[in-house]
Amino acid sequence: MKRTIAVLPGDGIGSEVMAEALRVLKFIAAKFGHEFETKEGTVGGAAFEKFGSHLPSETLELCSASDAILFGSVGGPINEMHKPKWIDCERNSILALRKHFRFAINLRPARIYPDMIGISPLKASVIKKGVDIVIVRELLGDAYFGKHNSFERDGKRVATDESEYTEDQVKTAAHAAFKTARQRSKHLTSVDKANVLTTSRLWRQVVHEVAQDYKDVEVSDMLVDNCAMQLILDPGQFDVIVTSNMFGDILSDAAAALPGSLGLMASASLTEAGFGLYEPPGGSAQDIAGKGIANPIAQILSTALMLRHSFALTAEADAIEAAVESALRAGYRTGDIYDQSEKQDGKRLVGTTEMADAILHELENHCAVKKKEKGSLATV
Ligand code: IPM
Ligand code: MG
């Protein structure tokens, strides 16, 4: 297969973790006989420095001419937010990209394998069943894209963010969620705040209308505050969660903490036609940027999602996911998932590149085993 990929490393840890993801991609291309042409573009603060814009037209053109977008992260250090380079950086870059290409659906899987519960901050008794959740987040509605306003009234400052949902936006998210649930355990939880918000009442109505097309999927509603609590008390009850943009942003960070770190969470943003942008939702982590200690797993797993969703390369995506799992099982830990108390059981604190080395090593093993299996099947 021959594909062109727009690579946008962005800010902070973006370029470090992207470099490792590209090594994995290169390995997959060589092993499975694909040609992935990667073309790098600038975005965020990095683009602002070079072009005076957080999303230069060169970058948009590059993305339009590509088969998928592999995105790193954008945003500046908290204490530099007042600098022009960082003012409105996220709105002007990643949110503008989502809007421009109409990335309406965002998939965020969070998973802990039952024998790796040691890396979760939750008690083993709470996650004994393991955790395997996909959050389907609506990505183009809500307060994110409503009018933002700040003004003075009676001499006091006031700020407003308008939140809007159309029934079509909810329908799109609901269809994506029901389809995802259908491929898994056929259990969908729709999360809203229908006891207070009008947008949530519309959300709930439309989700149940769409449910008529998916009678094999069991759907239940949950209020967002309760969902936040349930994710910590009993995450094993969830399979697929569908929710609005803002709730999805918050709940997906909470869900990412279950496996131990945002550094393990990948995401896919998809248009209705299947064009995709793949990014780790963990942010630019400026506090650890440039130190070689960031966890590359989220970026590597986002690359696997790209292979699966944009290119339908299931075996390749499975191979990467299995290699990540094996590297974690073998005890490799970046700082974000390293627990001092585990030192005795042979866990190894490693940097960004060493973690990717471990994954590449496991990938090599995985491919060798698969080749052997295929060979032996062929001789049967
Ligand atoms: C995410 C991020 C973004 C969001 C930011 C960077 C605008 O937190 O993808 O979860 O809020 O959507
Ligand atoms: Mg977020």
XYZ file of C-alpha atoms and ligand atoms in Angstrom:
393
model
C 0.000 0.000 0.000
C 1.193 3.522 -0.834
C 0.001 6.433 1.306
C 0.995 10.023 2.089
C 0.876 11.158 5.693
C 1.008 14.763 6.910
C 3.159 14.803 10.044
C 2.613 17.762 12.396
C 4.792 17.393 15.509
C 3.843 20.835 16.942
C 5.073 21.995 20.339
C 6.562 20.706 23.588
C 7.147 16.961 23.628
C 5.502 16.680 20.167
C 8.681 16.373 18.122
C 10.346 13.911 20.543
C 7.469 11.449 20.664
C 6.709 11.892 16.946
C 10.272 10.869 16.042
C 9.725 7.558 17.857
C 6.315 6.975 16.268
C 7.888 7.504 12.842
C 10.520 4.858 13.609
C 7.710 2.430 14.369
C 5.891 3.427 11.176
C 9.066 2.904 9.148
C 9.506 -0.544 10.656
C 5.906 -1.476 9.792
C 6.341 -0.209 6.221
C 9.461 -2.339 5.743
C 8.025 -5.470 7.397
C 4.631 -5.403 5.695
C 5.760 -3.996 2.353
C 4.085 -0.577 2.412
C 5.242 2.795 1.226
C 4.366 5.569 3.658
C 5.537 8.936 2.474
C 5.658 11.287 5.465
C 5.654 15.039 4.887
C 6.287 17.330 7.816
C 4.393 20.555 8.449
C 4.411 23.100 11.250
C 1.552 23.870 13.614
C 0.974 25.692 16.920
C 3.662 27.836 18.529
C 6.288 26.275 16.262
C 4.372 27.535 13.211
C 3.761 30.941 14.766
C 7.512 31.479 15.113
C 8.136 30.596 11.496
C 5.052 31.962 9.715
C 3.322 34.239 12.254
C 0.300 31.912 12.249
C -0.643 28.894 14.378
C -2.007 27.127 11.311
C -0.268 28.388 8.154
C -1.906 27.810 4.776
C 1.095 25.624 3.799
C 0.137 23.228 6.596
C -3.540 23.180 5.613
C -2.589 22.452 2.005
C -0.254 19.683 3.087
C -3.037 18.097 5.173
C -5.560 18.387 2.333
C -3.163 16.651 -0.041
C -2.487 13.759 2.399
C -4.297 10.522 3.172
C -4.123 11.055 6.950
C -2.733 13.469 9.537
C -0.427 12.402 12.334
C -0.517 15.150 14.929
C 1.747 15.700 17.959
C 0.630 18.382 20.385
C 0.251 22.146 20.650
C 0.421 24.741 23.391
C 2.888 26.643 25.524
C 4.120 26.639 29.108
C 1.555 27.955 31.626
C 3.774 30.901 32.646
C 4.167 32.057 29.016
C 0.485 32.063 28.037
C 0.474 35.868 27.702
C 3.062 35.797 24.874
C 1.679 36.290 21.323
C 3.191 32.942 20.332
C 0.849 31.147 22.724
C -2.254 33.378 22.847
C -5.158 31.346 21.393
C -2.667 28.749 20.156
C -5.000 25.745 20.730
C -8.062 27.507 19.306
C -6.175 28.629 16.202
C -4.450 25.321 15.520
C -6.003 22.044 16.662
C -9.556 23.425 16.997
C -9.248 25.169 13.618
C -8.047 21.916 12.046
C -10.999 20.014 13.535
C -13.386 22.628 12.172
C -11.740 22.964 8.770
C -11.825 19.249 7.987
C -15.081 18.613 9.923
C -13.605 16.044 12.300
C -16.903 15.316 14.018
C -16.013 12.144 15.887
C -13.215 11.505 18.315
C -12.389 7.985 19.526
C -10.353 7.615 22.722
C -9.633 4.092 23.906
C -8.481 3.487 27.505
C -7.309 0.023 28.383
C -5.636 -1.849 31.225
C -4.822 -5.480 30.756
C -5.839 -7.576 33.785
C -2.238 -8.675 34.457
C -0.918 -5.104 34.314
C -3.105 -3.472 36.879
C 0.008 -2.521 38.855
C 0.464 0.600 36.713
C -3.004 1.915 37.541
C -3.443 4.345 40.432
C -6.628 2.461 41.356
C -6.674 -0.385 43.863
C -6.337 -3.826 42.317
C -9.714 -4.788 43.847
C -11.432 -1.991 41.879
C -9.957 -2.894 38.504
C -9.701 -6.643 38.860
C -11.793 -7.073 35.698
C -9.365 -4.843 33.796
C -10.521 -1.720 31.973
C -11.372 -1.567 28.302
C -13.333 1.551 27.413
C -13.765 3.554 24.229
C -14.954 7.125 24.640
C -16.715 8.458 21.557
C -16.543 12.240 21.890
C -18.519 14.623 19.675
C -15.910 17.074 18.427
C -17.554 19.990 16.610
C -20.288 21.292 18.895
C -20.773 22.584 22.425
C -19.081 25.626 23.963
C -15.937 24.844 21.968
C -17.322 26.318 18.774
C -20.040 28.662 20.066
C -19.504 32.416 20.345
C -16.956 33.428 22.961
C -17.496 36.835 24.438
C -16.072 38.992 27.173
C -17.428 42.420 28.073
C -18.222 44.723 30.952
C -21.590 45.093 32.643
C -22.179 47.598 35.414
C -18.427 48.074 35.647
C -17.795 44.343 36.201
C -16.159 41.921 33.777
C -18.367 39.215 32.287
C -17.491 36.293 30.005
C -19.755 33.965 28.036
C -19.213 30.839 25.930
C -22.239 29.854 23.903
C -22.969 26.148 23.781
C -24.997 24.779 20.871
C -25.936 21.372 19.510
C -27.849 20.589 16.358
C -29.691 17.298 16.038
C -27.471 16.346 13.101
C -24.319 16.744 15.182
C -25.757 14.471 17.878
C -26.909 11.972 15.241
C -23.418 11.748 13.753
C -21.834 11.045 17.139
C -24.564 8.589 18.085
C -24.237 6.575 14.860
C -20.454 6.361 15.323
C -20.934 5.226 18.921
C -23.569 2.590 18.128
C -21.364 1.217 15.339
C -18.391 1.063 17.720
C -20.518 -0.649 20.387
C -21.782 -3.146 17.833
C -18.202 -4.278 17.160
C -17.566 -4.684 20.890
C -19.813 -5.867 23.711
C -22.964 -4.075 22.426
C -23.291 -1.903 25.503
C -23.364 1.877 25.133
C -23.513 4.511 27.877
C -24.664 7.944 26.749
C -23.459 10.665 29.100
C -25.149 14.049 29.471
C -26.427 16.581 31.975
C -30.081 16.378 30.985
C -31.268 17.312 34.483
C -29.970 20.851 33.821
C -28.915 21.548 30.224
C -31.190 21.975 27.209
C -28.416 20.802 24.870
C -28.263 17.592 26.941
C -32.035 17.055 26.640
C -31.719 17.228 22.859
C -28.691 14.919 23.100
C -30.640 12.296 25.065
C -33.680 12.444 22.740
C -31.614 12.072 19.581
C -29.459 9.249 20.986
C -32.642 7.265 21.720
C -34.032 7.988 18.252
C -30.821 6.705 16.673
C -30.968 3.660 18.998
C -33.982 2.435 16.968
C -31.548 1.555 14.167
C -29.363 -0.491 16.539
C -31.776 -2.711 18.451
C -28.971 -5.196 19.171
C -27.109 -2.581 21.252
C -28.211 -1.886 24.803
C -28.060 1.834 25.587
C -28.283 3.502 28.982
C -28.073 7.147 30.051
C -25.825 8.493 32.780
C -25.391 11.984 34.143
C -21.893 13.318 33.693
C -21.166 13.938 37.368
C -22.159 10.381 38.205
C -20.091 9.106 35.266
C -16.972 10.855 36.610
C -17.507 9.063 39.920
C -18.335 5.687 38.352
C -15.169 5.810 36.226
C -13.172 5.750 39.445
C -15.399 3.507 41.583
C -16.192 0.836 39.007
C -14.644 1.453 35.561
C -15.238 -2.174 34.552
C -18.959 -1.400 34.035
C -18.205 0.689 30.916
C -17.576 -0.448 27.390
C -18.419 2.384 24.955
C -19.258 5.860 26.262
C -20.693 8.526 23.947
C -20.776 12.130 25.034
C -20.619 15.766 24.015
C -17.460 17.735 23.291
C -16.774 19.288 26.699
C -17.810 16.273 28.781
C -15.753 14.074 26.449
C -12.696 16.253 26.964
C -12.958 15.964 30.741
C -14.029 12.328 31.017
C -11.362 11.154 28.578
C -8.608 12.610 30.786
C -10.190 10.867 33.773
C -10.371 7.603 31.804
C -6.760 8.049 30.702
C -5.695 8.104 34.344
C -7.088 4.592 34.851
C -4.327 2.840 32.912
C -1.863 5.071 34.745
C -1.144 8.039 32.498
C -2.288 10.271 29.667
C 0.964 9.134 28.069
C -0.743 5.844 27.194
C -3.837 7.289 25.513
C -4.240 7.591 21.767
C -7.016 9.257 19.818
C -8.546 9.297 16.371
C -10.540 12.253 15.048
C -12.626 11.247 12.057
C -14.829 12.885 9.469
C -18.035 11.185 8.379
C -16.207 10.212 5.185
C -13.387 8.561 7.158
C -10.545 11.097 6.798
C -8.573 11.057 10.042
C -6.302 13.043 12.331
C -4.475 11.005 14.958
C -3.100 12.563 18.120
C -2.234 11.758 21.698
C -4.697 13.842 23.733
C -2.135 14.409 26.490
C -1.001 17.852 25.412
C 2.424 19.376 24.866
C 3.741 18.694 28.429
C 6.118 21.651 28.199
C 7.433 20.942 31.709
C 9.206 17.805 30.495
C 9.859 18.831 26.874
C 13.378 18.424 25.546
C 14.459 16.122 28.372
C 14.045 12.842 26.514
C 11.753 11.452 29.215
C 8.276 11.793 27.652
C 6.263 8.639 27.121
C 6.091 7.926 23.346
C 3.369 5.273 23.720
C 0.377 7.576 23.130
C 1.914 8.797 19.865
C 2.807 5.246 18.811
C -0.704 3.985 19.612
C -2.163 6.949 17.689
C -0.122 5.739 14.715
C -1.681 2.289 15.146
C -5.130 3.908 15.110
C -4.200 5.634 11.845
C -3.245 2.320 10.265
C -6.517 0.767 11.449
C -9.009 3.543 10.718
C -7.536 5.375 7.718
C -5.790 2.531 5.897
C -7.719 -0.556 7.133
C -4.371 -2.201 8.022
C -5.646 -4.317 10.897
C -2.727 -6.757 11.239
C -0.255 -3.870 11.297
C -2.242 -1.967 13.946
C -2.659 -5.142 16.016
C 1.097 -5.757 15.817
C 1.906 -2.300 17.222
C -0.652 -2.616 20.007
C 0.646 -6.069 20.938
C 4.239 -4.783 20.966
C 3.317 -1.903 23.289
C 1.568 -4.324 25.604
C 4.603 -6.654 25.600
C 7.045 -3.819 26.307
C 4.948 -2.759 29.301
C 4.645 -6.341 30.455
C 8.420 -6.733 30.147
C 8.716 -3.945 32.721
C 9.730 -0.891 30.660
C 8.413 2.287 32.269
C 8.790 5.965 31.438
C 8.618 8.321 34.433
C 4.860 8.917 34.154
C 4.098 5.229 34.770
C 6.999 4.332 37.015
C 6.249 3.499 40.592
C 9.290 3.375 42.910
C 7.710 0.515 44.829
C 7.795 -1.642 41.690
C 11.577 -1.363 41.394
C 12.051 -4.678 43.113
C 9.980 -6.553 40.523
C 12.370 -5.728 37.739
C 10.608 -2.627 36.367
C 12.992 -0.397 34.415
C 12.782 3.365 34.312
C 13.580 4.376 30.726
C 13.549 7.476 28.524
C 11.585 8.207 25.346
C 13.952 6.509 22.915
C 14.594 3.454 25.102
C 10.853 2.896 25.427
C 10.491 3.017 21.631
C 13.511 0.682 21.305
C 11.742 -1.797 23.594
C 8.562 -1.550 21.512
C 10.502 -2.038 18.268
C 12.201 -5.070 19.783
C 8.813 -6.560 20.743
C 7.482 -5.696 17.287
C 10.311 -7.651 15.717
C 9.481 -10.645 17.965
C 5.770 -10.344 17.257
C 6.323 -10.308 13.486
C 8.710 -13.292 13.719
C 6.120 -15.310 15.688
C 3.349 -14.409 13.230
C 5.569 -15.396 10.311
C 6.305 -18.734 11.985
C 2.595 -19.323 12.680
C 1.786 -18.575 9.064
C 4.602 -20.854 7.908
C 3.444 -23.733 10.056
C -0.153 -23.249 8.932
C 1.023 -23.318 5.337
C 2.746 -26.663 5.889
C -0.264 -28.235 7.627
C -7.904 17.397 23.854
C -7.276 18.700 24.258
C -7.866 19.818 23.403
C -9.365 19.852 23.663
C -7.223 21.180 23.650
C -5.733 21.148 23.364
C -7.880 22.277 22.877
O -7.451 18.904 25.620
O -7.815 17.031 22.666
O -8.486 16.729 24.724
O -9.817 20.439 24.650
O -10.106 19.276 22.876
Mg -8.337 17.293 26.666
